[in-house]
PDB file of C-alpha atoms in Angstrom:
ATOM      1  CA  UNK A   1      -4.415 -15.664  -0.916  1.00 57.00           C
ATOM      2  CA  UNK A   2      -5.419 -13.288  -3.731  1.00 65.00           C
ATOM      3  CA  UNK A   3      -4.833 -14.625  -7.429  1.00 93.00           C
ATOM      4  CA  UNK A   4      -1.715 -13.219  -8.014  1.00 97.00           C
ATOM      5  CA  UNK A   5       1.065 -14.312 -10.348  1.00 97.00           C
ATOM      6  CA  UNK A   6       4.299 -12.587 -11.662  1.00 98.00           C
ATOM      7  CA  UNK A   7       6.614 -13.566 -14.446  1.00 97.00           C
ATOM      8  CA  UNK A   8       9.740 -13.699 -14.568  1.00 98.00           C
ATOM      9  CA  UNK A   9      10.286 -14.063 -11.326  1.00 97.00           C
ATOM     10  CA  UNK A  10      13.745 -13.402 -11.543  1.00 98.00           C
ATOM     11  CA  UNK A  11      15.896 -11.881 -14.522  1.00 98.00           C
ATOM     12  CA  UNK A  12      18.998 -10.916 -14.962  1.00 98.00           C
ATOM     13  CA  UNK A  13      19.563  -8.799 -18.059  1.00 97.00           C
ATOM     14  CA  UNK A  14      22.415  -6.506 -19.592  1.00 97.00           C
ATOM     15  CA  UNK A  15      21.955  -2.494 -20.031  1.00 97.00           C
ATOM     16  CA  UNK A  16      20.221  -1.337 -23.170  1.00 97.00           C
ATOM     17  CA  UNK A  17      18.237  -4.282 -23.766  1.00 97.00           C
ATOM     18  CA  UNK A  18      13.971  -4.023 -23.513  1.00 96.00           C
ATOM     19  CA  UNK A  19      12.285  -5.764 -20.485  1.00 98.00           C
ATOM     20  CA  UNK A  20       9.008  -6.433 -19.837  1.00 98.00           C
ATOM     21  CA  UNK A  21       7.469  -7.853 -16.893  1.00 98.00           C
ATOM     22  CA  UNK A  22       4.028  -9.213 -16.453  1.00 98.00           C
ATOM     23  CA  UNK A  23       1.616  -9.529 -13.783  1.00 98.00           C
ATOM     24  CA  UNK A  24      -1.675 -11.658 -14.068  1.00 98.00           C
ATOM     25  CA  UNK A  25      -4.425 -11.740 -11.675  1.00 98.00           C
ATOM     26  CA  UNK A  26      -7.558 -14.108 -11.401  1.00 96.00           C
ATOM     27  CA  UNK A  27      -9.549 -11.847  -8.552  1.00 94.00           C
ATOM     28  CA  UNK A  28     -10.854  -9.188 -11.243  1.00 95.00           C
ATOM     29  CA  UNK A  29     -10.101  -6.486  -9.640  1.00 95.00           C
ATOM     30  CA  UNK A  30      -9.897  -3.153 -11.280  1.00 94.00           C
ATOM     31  CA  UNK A  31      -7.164  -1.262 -10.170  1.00 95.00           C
ATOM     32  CA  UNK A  32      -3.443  -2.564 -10.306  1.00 96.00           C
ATOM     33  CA  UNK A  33      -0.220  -1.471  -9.626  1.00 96.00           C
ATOM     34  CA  UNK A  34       3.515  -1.087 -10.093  1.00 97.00           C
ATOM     35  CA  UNK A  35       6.260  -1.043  -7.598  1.00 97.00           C
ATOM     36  CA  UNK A  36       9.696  -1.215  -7.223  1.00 97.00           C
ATOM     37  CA  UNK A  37      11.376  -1.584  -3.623  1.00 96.00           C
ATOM     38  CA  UNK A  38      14.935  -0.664  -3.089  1.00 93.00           C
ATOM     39  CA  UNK A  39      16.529  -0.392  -0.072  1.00 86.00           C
ATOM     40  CA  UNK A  40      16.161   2.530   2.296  1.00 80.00           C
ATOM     41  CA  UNK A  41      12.913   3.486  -0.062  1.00 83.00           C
ATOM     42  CA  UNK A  42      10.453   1.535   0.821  1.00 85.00           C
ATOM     43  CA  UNK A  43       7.883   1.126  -1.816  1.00 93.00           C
ATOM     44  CA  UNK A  44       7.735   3.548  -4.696  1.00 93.00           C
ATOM     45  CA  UNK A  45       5.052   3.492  -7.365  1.00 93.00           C
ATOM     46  CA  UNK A  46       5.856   3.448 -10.919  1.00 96.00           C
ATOM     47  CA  UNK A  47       2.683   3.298 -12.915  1.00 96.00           C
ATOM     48  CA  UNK A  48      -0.968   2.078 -11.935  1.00 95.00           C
ATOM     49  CA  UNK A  49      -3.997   1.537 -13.822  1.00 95.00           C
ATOM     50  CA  UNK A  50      -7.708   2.019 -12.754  1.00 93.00           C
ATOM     51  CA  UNK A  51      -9.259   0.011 -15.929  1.00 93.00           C
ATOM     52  CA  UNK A  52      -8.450  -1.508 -19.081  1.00 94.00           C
ATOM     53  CA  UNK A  53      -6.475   0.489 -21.238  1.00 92.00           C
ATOM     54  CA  UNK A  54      -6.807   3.133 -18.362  1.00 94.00           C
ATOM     55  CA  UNK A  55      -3.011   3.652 -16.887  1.00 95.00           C
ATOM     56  CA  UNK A  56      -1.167   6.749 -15.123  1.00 93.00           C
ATOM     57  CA  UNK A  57       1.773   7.699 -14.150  1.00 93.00           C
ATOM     58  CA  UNK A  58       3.681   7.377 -10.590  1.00 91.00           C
ATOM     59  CA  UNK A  59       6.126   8.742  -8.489  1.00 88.00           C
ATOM     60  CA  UNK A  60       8.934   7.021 -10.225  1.00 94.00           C
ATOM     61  CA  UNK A  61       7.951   6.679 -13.490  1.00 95.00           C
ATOM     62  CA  UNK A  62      10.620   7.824 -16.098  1.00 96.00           C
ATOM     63  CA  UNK A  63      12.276   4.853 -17.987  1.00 96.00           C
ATOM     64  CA  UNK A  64       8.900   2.779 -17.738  1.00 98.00           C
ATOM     65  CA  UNK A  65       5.556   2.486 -19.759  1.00 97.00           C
ATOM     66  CA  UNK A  66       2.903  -0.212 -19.417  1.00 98.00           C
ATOM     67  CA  UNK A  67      -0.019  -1.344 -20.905  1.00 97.00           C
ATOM     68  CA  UNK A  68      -3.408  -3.174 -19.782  1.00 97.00           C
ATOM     69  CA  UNK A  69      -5.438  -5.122 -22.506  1.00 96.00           C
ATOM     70  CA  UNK A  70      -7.111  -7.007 -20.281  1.00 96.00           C
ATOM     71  CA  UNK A  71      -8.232  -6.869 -16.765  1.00 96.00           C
ATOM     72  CA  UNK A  72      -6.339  -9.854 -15.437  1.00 97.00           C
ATOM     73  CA  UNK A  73      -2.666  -8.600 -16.862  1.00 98.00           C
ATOM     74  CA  UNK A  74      -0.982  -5.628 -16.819  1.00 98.00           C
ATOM     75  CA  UNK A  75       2.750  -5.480 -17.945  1.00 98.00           C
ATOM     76  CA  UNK A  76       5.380  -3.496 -17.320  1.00 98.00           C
ATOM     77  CA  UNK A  77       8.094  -2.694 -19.911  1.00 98.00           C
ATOM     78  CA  UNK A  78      11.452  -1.220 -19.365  1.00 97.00           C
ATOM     79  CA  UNK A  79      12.424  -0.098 -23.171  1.00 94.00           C
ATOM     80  CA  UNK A  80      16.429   0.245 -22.613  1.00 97.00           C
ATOM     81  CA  UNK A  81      17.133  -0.673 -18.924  1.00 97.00           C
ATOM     82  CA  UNK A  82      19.707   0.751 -16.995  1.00 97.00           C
ATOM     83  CA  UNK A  83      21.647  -0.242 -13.840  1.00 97.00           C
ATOM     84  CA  UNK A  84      19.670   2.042 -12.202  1.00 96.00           C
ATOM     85  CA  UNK A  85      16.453  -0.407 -12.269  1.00 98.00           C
ATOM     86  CA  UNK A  86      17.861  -3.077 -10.719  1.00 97.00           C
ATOM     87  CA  UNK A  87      15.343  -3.772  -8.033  1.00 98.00           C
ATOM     88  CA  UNK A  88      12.205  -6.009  -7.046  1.00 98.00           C
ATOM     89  CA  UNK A  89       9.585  -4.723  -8.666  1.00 98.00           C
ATOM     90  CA  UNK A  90       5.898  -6.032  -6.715  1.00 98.00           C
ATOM     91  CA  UNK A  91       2.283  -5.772  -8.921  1.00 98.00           C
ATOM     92  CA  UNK A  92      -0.674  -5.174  -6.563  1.00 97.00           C
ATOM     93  CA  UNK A  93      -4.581  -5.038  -6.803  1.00 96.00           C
ATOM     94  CA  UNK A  94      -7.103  -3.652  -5.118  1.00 93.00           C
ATOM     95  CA  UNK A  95     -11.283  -3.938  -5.556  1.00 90.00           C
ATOM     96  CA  UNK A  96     -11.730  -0.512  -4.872  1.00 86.00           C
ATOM     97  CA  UNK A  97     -10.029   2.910  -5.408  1.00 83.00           C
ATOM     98  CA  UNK A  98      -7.772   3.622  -2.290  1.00 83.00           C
ATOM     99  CA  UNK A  99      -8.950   0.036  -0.951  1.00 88.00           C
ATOM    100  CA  UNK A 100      -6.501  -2.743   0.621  1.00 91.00           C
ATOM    101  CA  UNK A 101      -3.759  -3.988  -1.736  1.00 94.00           C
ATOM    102  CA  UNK A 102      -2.758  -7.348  -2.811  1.00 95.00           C
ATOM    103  CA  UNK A 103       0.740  -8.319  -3.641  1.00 97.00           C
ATOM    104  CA  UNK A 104       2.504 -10.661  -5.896  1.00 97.00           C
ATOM    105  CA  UNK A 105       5.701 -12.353  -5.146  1.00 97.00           C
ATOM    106  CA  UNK A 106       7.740 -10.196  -6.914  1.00 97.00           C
ATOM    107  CA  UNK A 107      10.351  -9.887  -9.378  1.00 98.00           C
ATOM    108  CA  UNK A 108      13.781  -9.315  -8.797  1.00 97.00           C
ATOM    109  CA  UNK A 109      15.366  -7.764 -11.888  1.00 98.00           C
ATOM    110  CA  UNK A 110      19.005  -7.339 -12.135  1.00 98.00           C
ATOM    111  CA  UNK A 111      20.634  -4.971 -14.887  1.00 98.00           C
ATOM    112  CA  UNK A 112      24.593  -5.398 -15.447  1.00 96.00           C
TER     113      UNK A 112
ATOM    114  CA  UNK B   1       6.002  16.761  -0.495  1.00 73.00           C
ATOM    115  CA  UNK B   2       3.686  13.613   0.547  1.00 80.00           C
ATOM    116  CA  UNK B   3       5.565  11.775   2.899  1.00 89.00           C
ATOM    117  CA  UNK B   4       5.329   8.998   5.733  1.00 93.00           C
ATOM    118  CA  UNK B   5       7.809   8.499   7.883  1.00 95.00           C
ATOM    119  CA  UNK B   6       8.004   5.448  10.209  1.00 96.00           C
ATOM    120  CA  UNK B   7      10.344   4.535  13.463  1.00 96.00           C
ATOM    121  CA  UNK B   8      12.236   3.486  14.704  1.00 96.00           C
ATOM    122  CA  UNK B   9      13.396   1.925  11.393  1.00 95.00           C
ATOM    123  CA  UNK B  10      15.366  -0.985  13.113  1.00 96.00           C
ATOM    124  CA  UNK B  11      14.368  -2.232  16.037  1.00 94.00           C
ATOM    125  CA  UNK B  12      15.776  -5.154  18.003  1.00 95.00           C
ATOM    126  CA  UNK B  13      13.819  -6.606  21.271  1.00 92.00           C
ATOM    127  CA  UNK B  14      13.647  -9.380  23.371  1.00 94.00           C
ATOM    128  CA  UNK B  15      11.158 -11.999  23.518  1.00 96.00           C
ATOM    129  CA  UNK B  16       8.440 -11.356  25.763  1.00 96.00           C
ATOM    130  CA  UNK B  17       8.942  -7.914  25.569  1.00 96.00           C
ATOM    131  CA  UNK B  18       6.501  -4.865  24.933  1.00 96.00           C
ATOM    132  CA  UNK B  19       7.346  -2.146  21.856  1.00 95.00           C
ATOM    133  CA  UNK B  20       5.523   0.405  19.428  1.00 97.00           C
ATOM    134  CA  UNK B  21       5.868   1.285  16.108  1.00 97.00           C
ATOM    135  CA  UNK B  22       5.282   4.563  14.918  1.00 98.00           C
ATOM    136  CA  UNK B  23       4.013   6.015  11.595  1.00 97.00           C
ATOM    137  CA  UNK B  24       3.506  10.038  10.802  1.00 96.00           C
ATOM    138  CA  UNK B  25       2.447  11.109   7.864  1.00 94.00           C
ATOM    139  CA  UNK B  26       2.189  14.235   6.017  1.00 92.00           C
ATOM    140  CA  UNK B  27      -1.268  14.508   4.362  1.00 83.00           C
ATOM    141  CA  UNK B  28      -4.693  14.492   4.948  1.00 81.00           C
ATOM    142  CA  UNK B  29      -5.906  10.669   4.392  1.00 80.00           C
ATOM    143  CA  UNK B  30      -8.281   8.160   6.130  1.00 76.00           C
ATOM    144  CA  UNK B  31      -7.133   4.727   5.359  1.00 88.00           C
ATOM    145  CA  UNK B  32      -3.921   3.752   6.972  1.00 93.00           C
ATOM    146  CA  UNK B  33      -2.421   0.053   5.812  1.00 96.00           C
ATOM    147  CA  UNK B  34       0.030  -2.243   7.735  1.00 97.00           C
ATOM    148  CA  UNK B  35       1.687  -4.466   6.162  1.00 97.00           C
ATOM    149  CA  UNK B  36       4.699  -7.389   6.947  1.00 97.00           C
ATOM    150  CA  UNK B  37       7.216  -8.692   5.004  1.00 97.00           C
ATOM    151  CA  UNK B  38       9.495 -11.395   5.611  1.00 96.00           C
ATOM    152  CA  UNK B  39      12.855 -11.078   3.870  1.00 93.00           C
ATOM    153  CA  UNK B  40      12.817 -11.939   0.327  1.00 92.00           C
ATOM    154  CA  UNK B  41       8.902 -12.708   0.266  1.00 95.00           C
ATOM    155  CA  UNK B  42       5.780 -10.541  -0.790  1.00 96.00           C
ATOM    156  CA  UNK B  43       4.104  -7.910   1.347  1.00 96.00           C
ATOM    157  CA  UNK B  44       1.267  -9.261   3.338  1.00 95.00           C
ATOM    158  CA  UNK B  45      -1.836  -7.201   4.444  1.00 94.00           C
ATOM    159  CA  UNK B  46      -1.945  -6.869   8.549  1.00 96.00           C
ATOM    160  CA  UNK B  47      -4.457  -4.546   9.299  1.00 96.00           C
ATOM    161  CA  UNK B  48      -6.945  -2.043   7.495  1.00 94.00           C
ATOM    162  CA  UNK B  49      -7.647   1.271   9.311  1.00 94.00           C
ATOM    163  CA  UNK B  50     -10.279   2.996   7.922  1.00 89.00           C
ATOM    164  CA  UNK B  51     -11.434   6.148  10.109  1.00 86.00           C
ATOM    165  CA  UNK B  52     -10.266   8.113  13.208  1.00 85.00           C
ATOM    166  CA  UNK B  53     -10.054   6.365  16.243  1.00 87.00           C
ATOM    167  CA  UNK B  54      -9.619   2.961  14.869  1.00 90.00           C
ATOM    168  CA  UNK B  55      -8.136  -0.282  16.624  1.00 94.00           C
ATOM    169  CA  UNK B  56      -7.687  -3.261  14.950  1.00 96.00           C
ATOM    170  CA  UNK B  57      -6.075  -6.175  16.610  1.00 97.00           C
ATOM    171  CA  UNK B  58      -4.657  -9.840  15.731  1.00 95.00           C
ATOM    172  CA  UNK B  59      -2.569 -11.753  18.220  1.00 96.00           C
ATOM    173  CA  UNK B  60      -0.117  -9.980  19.505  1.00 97.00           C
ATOM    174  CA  UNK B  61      -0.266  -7.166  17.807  1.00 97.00           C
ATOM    175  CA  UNK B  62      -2.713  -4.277  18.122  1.00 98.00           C
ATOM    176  CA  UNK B  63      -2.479  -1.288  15.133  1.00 98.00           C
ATOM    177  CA  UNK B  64      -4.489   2.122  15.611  1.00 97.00           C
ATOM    178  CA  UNK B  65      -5.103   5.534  13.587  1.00 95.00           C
ATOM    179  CA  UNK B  66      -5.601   9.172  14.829  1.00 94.00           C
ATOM    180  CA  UNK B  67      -5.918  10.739  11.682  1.00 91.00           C
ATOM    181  CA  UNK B  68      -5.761  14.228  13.806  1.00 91.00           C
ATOM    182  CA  UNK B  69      -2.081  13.575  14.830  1.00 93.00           C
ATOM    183  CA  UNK B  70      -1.941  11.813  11.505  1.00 93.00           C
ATOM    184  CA  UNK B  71      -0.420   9.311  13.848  1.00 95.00           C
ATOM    185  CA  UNK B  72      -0.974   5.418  13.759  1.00 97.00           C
ATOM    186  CA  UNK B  73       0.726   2.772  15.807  1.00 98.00           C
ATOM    187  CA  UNK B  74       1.636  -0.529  15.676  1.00 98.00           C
ATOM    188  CA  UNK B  75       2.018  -2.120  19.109  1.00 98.00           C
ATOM    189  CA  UNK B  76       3.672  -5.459  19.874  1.00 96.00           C
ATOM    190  CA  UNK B  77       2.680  -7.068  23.140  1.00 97.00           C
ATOM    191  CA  UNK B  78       4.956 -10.080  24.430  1.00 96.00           C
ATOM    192  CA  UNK B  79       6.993 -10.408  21.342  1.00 95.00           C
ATOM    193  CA  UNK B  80       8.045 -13.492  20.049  1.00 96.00           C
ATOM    194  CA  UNK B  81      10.457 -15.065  17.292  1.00 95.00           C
ATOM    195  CA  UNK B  82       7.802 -15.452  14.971  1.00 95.00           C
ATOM    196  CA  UNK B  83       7.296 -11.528  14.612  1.00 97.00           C
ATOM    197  CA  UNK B  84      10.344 -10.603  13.450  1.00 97.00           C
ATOM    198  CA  UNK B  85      10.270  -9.415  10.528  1.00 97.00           C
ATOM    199  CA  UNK B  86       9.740  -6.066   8.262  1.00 97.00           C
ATOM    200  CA  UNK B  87       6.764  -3.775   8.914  1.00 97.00           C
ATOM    201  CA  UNK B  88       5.330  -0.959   6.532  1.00 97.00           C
ATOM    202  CA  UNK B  89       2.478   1.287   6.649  1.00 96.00           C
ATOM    203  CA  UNK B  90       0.856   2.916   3.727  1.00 94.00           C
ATOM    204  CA  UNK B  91      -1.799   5.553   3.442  1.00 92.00           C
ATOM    205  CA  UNK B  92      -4.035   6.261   0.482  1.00 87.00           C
ATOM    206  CA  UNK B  93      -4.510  10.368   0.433  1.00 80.00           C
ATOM    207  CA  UNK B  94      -6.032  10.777  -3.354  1.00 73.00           C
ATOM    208  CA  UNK B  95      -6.941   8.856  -5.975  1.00 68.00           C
ATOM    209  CA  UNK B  96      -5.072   5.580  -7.105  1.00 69.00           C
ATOM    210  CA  UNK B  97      -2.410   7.019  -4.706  1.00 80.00           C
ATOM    211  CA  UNK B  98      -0.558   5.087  -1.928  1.00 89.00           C
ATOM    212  CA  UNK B  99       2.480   6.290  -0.032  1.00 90.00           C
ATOM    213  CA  UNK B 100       4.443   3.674   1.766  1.00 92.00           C
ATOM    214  CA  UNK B 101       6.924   4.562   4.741  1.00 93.00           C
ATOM    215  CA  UNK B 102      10.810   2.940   4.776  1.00 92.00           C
ATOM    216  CA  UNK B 103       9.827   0.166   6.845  1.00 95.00           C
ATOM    217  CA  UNK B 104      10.439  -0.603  10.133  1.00 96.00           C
ATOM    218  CA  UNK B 105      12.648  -4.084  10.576  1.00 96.00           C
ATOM    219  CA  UNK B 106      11.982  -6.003  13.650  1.00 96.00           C
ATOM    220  CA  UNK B 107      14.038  -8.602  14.896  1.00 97.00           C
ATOM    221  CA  UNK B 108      13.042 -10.370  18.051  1.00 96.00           C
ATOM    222  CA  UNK B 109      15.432 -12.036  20.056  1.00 94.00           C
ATOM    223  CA  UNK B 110      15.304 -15.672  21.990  1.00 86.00           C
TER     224      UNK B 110
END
């Protein structure tokens, strides 16, 4: 299995307050990812990065920055979260650009 | 709009059975990804499709892309417990891009 870890893995927090969550790989690969998976959705992306320091925007993006400052983490911060981001949120990596993907366990996040 | 759609998106058989999954998508892309999920666990990679006319098989089931028809399928042969579960392609169509259908969830019955 690919060297991927994800912290918290689960967290319940109330609306307003800053989240971040962080994923940490040991494979280093270049590119990683940002999901969240909701019901009826499948996976959406929110953010992805194709270096250190180098990250982009997703499909689902508003309501989310993150930041990579090394290659093995990249985290994912939620500055006032809102019911609305309740939802397991997966990292992923891939070796090359467009290549397979590697998941984490995931993180289920739950906003009251 | 970028989109891939998969069905059916339930999809309850009976062991021993024969089925196919079906994924469409919208936009020109090469790579095609299958991936299963088991509930409340991580996505796990099944099968990596990388041109036109591709097959890829592993046990019982067999995955293949017509990028043409922007068409691939997942067929099950003989089903069994053990394969129920949740079933997602993805394709890759531009840079640091992936678009992931709804899913497809199996369930196999005894």
């Amino acid at each position: 299995d690919a060297g991927i870890t994800q912290s918290p893995r689960h967290k319940v927090t109330e609306t307003g307050t800053p989240v971040t969550l962080r994923c940490h790989q040991t494979e280093n690969h270049r590119y990683m990812y940002w999901y969240r998976q909701d019901p009826g959705h499948g996976l959406r992306l929110i953010h992805y990065s194709y270096g250190v320091k180098d990250t982009d925007k997703g499909e689902v993006s508003d309501g989310y920055s993150v930041s990579r400052s090394k290659t093995e983490d990249f985290l994912l911060t939620l500055e006032s979260a809102t019911s609305s981001q309740t939802s397991v949120y997966f990292c992923a990596i891939s070796g090359i650009e467009g290549g397979e993907q590697y998941f984490g366990p995931g993180t289920r996040l739950t906003v009251t | 709009e970028l989109k891939v759609e998969q069905n059916p998106l339930f999809l309850s058989m009976q062991e021993g059975k024969n089925y196919t999954i079906y994924c469409n998508y919208s936009t020109t892309s090469d790579r095609l990804y299958w991936y299963r999920q088991d509930p409340g666990k991580s996505l796990e990679s099944l099968f990596v499709l990388l041109s036109n006319g591709a097959v890829k098989q592993e046990g019982r089931l067999m995955a293949s892309l017509d990028t043409k028809a922007r068409l691939s399928t997942l067929h099950i042969t003989a089903a069994v417990h053990d394969l129920s579960a949740t079933y997602f392609c993805a394709v890759a169509p531009g840079t640091y891009k992936y678009i992931f259908g709804t899913g497809t969830r199996l369930k196999v019955l005894a």
